[in-house]
Coordinates of C-alpha atoms (C1' of nucleotides) in Angstrom, one line a residue:
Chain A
X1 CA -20.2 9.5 32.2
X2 CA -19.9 7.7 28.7
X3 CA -17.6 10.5 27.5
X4 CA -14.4 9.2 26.7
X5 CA -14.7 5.3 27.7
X6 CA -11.7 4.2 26.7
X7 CA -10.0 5.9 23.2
X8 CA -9.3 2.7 20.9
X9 CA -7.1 5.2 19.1
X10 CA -4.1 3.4 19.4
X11 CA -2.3 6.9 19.7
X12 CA 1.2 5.2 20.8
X13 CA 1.7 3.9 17.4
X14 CA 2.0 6.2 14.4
X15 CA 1.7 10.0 14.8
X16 CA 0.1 9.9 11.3
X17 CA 0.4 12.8 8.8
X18 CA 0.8 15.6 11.5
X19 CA 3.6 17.0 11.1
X20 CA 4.9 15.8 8.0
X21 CA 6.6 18.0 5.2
X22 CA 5.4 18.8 2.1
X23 CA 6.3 16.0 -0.7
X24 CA 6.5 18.2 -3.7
X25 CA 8.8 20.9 -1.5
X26 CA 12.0 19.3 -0.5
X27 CA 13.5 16.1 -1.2
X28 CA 11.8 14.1 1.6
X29 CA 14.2 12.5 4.4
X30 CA 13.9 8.6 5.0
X31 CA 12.1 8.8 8.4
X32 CA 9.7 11.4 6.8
X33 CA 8.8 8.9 4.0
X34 CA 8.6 5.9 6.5
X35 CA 5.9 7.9 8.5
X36 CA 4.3 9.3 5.6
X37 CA 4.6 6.0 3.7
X38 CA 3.0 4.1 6.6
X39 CA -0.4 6.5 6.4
X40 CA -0.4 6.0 3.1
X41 CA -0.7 2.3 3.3
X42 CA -3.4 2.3 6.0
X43 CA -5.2 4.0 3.1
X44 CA -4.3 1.7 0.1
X45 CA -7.1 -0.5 0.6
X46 CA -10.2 -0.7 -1.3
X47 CA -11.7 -1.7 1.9
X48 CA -10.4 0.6 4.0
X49 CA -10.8 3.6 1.5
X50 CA -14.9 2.7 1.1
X51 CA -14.6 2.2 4.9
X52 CA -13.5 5.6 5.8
X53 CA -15.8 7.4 3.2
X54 CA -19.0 5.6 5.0
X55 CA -17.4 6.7 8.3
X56 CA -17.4 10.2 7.0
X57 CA -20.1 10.4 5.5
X58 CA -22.0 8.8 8.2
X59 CA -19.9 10.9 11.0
X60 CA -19.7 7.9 13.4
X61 CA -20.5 4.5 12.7
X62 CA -20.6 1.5 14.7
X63 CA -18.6 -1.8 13.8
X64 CA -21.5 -3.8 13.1
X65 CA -22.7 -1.5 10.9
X66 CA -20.0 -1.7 8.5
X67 CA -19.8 -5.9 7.8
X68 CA -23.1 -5.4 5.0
X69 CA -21.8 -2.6 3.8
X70 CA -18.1 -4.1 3.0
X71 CA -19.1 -7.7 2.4
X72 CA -16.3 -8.6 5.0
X73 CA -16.5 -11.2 7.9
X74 CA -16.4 -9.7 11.6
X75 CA -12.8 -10.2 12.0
X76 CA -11.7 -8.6 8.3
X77 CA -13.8 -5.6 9.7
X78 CA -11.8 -5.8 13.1
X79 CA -8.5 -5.8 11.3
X80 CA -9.2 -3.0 8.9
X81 CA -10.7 -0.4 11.8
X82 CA -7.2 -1.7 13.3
X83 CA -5.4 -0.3 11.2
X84 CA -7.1 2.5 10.9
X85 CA -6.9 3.6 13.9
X86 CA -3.0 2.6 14.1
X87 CA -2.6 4.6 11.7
X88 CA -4.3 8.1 13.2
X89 CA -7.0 7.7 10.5
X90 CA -9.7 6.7 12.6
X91 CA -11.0 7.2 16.2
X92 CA -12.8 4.3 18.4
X93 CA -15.1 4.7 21.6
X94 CA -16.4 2.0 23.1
X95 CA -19.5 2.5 24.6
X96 CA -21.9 -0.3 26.1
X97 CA -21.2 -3.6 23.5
X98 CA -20.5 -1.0 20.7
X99 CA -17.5 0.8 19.3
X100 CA -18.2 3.4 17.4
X101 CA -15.9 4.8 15.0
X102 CA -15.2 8.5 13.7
X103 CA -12.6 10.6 11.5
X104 CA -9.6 11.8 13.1
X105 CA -10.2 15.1 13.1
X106 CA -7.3 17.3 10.8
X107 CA -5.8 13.4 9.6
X108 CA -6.9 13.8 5.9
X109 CA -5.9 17.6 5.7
X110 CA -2.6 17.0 7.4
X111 CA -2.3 14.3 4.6
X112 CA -3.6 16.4 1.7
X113 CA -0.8 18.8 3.1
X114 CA 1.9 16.3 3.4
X115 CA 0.9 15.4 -0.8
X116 CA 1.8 19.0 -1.5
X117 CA -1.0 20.9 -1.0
Chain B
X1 CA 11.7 18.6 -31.8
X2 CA 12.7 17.1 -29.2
X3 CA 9.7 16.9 -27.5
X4 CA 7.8 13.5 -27.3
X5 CA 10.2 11.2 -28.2
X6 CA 7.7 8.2 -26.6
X7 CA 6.5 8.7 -23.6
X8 CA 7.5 5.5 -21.8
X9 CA 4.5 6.5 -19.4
X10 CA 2.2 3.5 -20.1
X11 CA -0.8 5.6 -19.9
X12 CA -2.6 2.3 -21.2
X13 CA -2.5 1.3 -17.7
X14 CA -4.5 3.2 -14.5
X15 CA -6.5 6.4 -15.7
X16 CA -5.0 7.6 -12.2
X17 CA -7.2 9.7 -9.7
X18 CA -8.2 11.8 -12.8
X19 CA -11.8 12.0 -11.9
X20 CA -12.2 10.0 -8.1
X21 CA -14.9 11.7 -6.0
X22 CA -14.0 12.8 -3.0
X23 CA -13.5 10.5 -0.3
X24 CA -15.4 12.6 2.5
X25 CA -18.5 12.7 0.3
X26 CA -20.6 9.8 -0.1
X27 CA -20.1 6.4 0.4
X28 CA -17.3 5.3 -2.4
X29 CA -18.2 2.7 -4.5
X30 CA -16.1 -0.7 -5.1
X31 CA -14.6 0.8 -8.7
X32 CA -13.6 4.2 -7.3
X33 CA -12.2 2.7 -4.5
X34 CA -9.8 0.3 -6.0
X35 CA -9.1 3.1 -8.6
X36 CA -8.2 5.4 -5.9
X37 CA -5.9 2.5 -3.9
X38 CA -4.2 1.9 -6.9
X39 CA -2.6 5.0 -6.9
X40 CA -2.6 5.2 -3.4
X41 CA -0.8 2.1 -3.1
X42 CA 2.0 3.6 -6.2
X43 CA 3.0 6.2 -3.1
X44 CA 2.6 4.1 0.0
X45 CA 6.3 3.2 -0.1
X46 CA 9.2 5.0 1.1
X47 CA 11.5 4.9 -1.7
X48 CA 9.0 5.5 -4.2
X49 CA 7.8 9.0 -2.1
X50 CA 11.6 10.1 -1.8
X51 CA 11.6 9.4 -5.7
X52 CA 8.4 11.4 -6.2
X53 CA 9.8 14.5 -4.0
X54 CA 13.3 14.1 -6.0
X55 CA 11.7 14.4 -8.9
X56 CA 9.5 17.1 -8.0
X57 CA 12.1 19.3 -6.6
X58 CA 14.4 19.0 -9.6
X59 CA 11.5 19.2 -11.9
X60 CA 12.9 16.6 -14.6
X61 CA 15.5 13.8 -13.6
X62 CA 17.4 11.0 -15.1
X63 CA 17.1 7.4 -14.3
X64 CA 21.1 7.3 -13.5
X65 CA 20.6 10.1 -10.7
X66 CA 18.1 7.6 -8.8
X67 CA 20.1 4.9 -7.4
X68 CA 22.3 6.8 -5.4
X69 CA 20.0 8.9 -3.3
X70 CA 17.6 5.9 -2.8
X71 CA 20.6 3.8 -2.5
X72 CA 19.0 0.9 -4.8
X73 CA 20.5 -1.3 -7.6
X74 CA 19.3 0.0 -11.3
X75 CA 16.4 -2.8 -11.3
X76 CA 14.9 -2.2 -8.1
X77 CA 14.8 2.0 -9.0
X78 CA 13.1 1.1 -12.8
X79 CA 10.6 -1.4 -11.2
X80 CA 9.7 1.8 -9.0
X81 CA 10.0 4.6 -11.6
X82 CA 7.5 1.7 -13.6
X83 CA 5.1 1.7 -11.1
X84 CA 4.8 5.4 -10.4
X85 CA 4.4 5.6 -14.1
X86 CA 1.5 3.4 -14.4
X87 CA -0.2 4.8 -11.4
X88 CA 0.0 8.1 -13.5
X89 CA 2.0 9.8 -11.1
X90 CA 5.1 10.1 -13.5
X91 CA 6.0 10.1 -16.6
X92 CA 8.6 9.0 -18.7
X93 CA 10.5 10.3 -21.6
X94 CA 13.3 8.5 -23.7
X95 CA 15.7 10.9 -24.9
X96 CA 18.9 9.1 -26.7
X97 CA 20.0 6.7 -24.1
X98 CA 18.6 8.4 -20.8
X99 CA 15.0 8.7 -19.8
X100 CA 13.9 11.7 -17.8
X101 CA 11.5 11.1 -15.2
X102 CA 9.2 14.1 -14.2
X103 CA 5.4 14.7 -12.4
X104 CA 3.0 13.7 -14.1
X105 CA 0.8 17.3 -13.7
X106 CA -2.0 17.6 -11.9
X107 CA -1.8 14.3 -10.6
X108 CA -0.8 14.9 -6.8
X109 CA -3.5 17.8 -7.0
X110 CA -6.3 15.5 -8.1
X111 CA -5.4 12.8 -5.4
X112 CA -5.5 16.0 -2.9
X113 CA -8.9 15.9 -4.1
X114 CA -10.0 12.6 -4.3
X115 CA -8.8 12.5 -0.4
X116 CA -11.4 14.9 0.3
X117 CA -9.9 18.5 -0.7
Chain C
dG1 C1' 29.8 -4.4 -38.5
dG2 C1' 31.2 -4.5 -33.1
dC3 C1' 31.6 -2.1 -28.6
dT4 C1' 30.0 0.5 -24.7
dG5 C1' 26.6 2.3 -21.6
dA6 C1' 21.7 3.1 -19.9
dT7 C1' 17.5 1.0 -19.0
dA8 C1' 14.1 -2.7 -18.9
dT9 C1' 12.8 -7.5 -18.0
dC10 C1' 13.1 -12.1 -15.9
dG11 C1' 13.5 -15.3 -12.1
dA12 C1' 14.0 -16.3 -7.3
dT13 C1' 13.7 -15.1 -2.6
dC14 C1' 11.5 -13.5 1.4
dG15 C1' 8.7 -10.5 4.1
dT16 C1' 4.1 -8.4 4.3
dT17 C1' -0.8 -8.4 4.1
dG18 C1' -5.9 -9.5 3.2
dT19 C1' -9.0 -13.0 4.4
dC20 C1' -11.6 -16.2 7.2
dA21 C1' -12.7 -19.9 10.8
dA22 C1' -12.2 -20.6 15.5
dT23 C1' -11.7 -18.7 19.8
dA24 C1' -11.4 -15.4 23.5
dG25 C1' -12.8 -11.1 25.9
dG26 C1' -16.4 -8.1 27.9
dA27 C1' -20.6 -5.9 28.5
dT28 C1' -25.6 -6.3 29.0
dA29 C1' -30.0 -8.8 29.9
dC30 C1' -32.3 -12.4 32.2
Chain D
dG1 C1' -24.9 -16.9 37.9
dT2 C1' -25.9 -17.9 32.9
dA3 C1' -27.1 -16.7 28.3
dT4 C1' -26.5 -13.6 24.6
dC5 C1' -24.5 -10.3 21.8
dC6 C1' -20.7 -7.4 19.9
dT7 C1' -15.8 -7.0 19.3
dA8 C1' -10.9 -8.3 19.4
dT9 C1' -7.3 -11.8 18.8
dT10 C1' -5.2 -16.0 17.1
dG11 C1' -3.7 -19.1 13.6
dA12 C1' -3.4 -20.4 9.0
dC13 C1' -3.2 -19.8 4.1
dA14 C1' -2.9 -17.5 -0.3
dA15 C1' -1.6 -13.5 -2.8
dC16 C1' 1.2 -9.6 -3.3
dG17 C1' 5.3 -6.9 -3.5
dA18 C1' 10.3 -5.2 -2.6
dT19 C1' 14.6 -6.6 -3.6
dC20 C1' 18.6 -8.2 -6.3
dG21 C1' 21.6 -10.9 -9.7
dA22 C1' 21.5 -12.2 -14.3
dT23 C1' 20.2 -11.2 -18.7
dA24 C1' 18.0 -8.8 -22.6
dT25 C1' 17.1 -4.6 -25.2
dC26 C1' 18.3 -0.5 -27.4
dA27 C1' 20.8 3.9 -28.6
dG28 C1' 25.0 6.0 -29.7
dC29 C1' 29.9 5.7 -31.0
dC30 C1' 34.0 3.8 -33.4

DNA sequence: GGCTGATATCGATCGTTGTCAATAGGATAC
DNA sequence: GTATCCTATTGACAACGATCGATATCAGCC
């Protein structure tokens, strides 16, 4: 058991990067910068950005572990993992009281790809 | 001549992702990160990432070729082409009466970087 | 000089978003 | 069951940003 509790993902919302075209190749389609332009917000956050590097860094992370860090109340912390996850950037498993939170795996590279790389 | 006429590209402003750490590293800190949003947030918009990949698949283009393909009045398309400009991610250059908008260089690599490359 | 055309700036509007206090939801311990 | 702890949601507010019409600036032409 404990496995996969209950993926906080939030998969239905935004694919994310993962299949997006290059930027620098062809002039990008309006869907194609929506989606792209939607990742790119979840990531336009000072926040969010020190968020995700402690996340990586740390490889998984639990919410409550992540208030100190950020100087942000409980719920600011809430809303940002939201969107991370909304976004495809971030992966949630609950287990017991905790949610722990990881990388996406392949997110940032499909996005690195989608800026041209 | 020719050459730099004045480039509009209000390098004064955001040093851009010229030297951001990579995000997968370590923990970012509070300057690096709102360095690395600010240029985050320059793309995290739909018409200004079909303006980049315009630009960067005709290499150098005119102000006056914008608003049709983004379909935007002439104020809306300069307040972009200004952002993207102080976010480092293009620059400007006045020649005559027109001003030619291309990629700033380097700059999409080094964001490729900062995002964990 | 004045006229024309390209771009930038200003001002206003309106939707979005980051933040927190208060509250609700859920899981564990007693 | 009740208490306790962690997390998510709600509601409100302030700040930001995308957009456009009107206007200003500036370069070239007559």
């Amino acid at each position: 058991m404990v496995a996969d509790t209950s993926e906080t993902t939030a998969r239905g919302s935004a694919g994310a990067a993962t299949c997006t075209p290059s930027l620098t190749a062809a002039p990008l389609g309006e869907a194609e910068a929506v989606a792209l332009a939607r990742v790119l917000s979840a990531l336009a956050d000072p926040v969010r950005l020190r968020l995700v590097s402690i996340v990586s860094a740390a490889g998984e992370v639990c919410s409550c572990d992540l208030e100190g860090p950020l100087a942000r109340s409980q719920p600011t912390v809430s809303h940002h993992t939201k969107v991370l996850a909304e976004a495809g950037i971030l992966v949630g498993e609950k287990r017991g009281r905790w949610t722990w939170w990881r990388l996406s795996p392949g997110c940032l590279a499909d996005l690195r790809q989608a800026l041209g790389g």
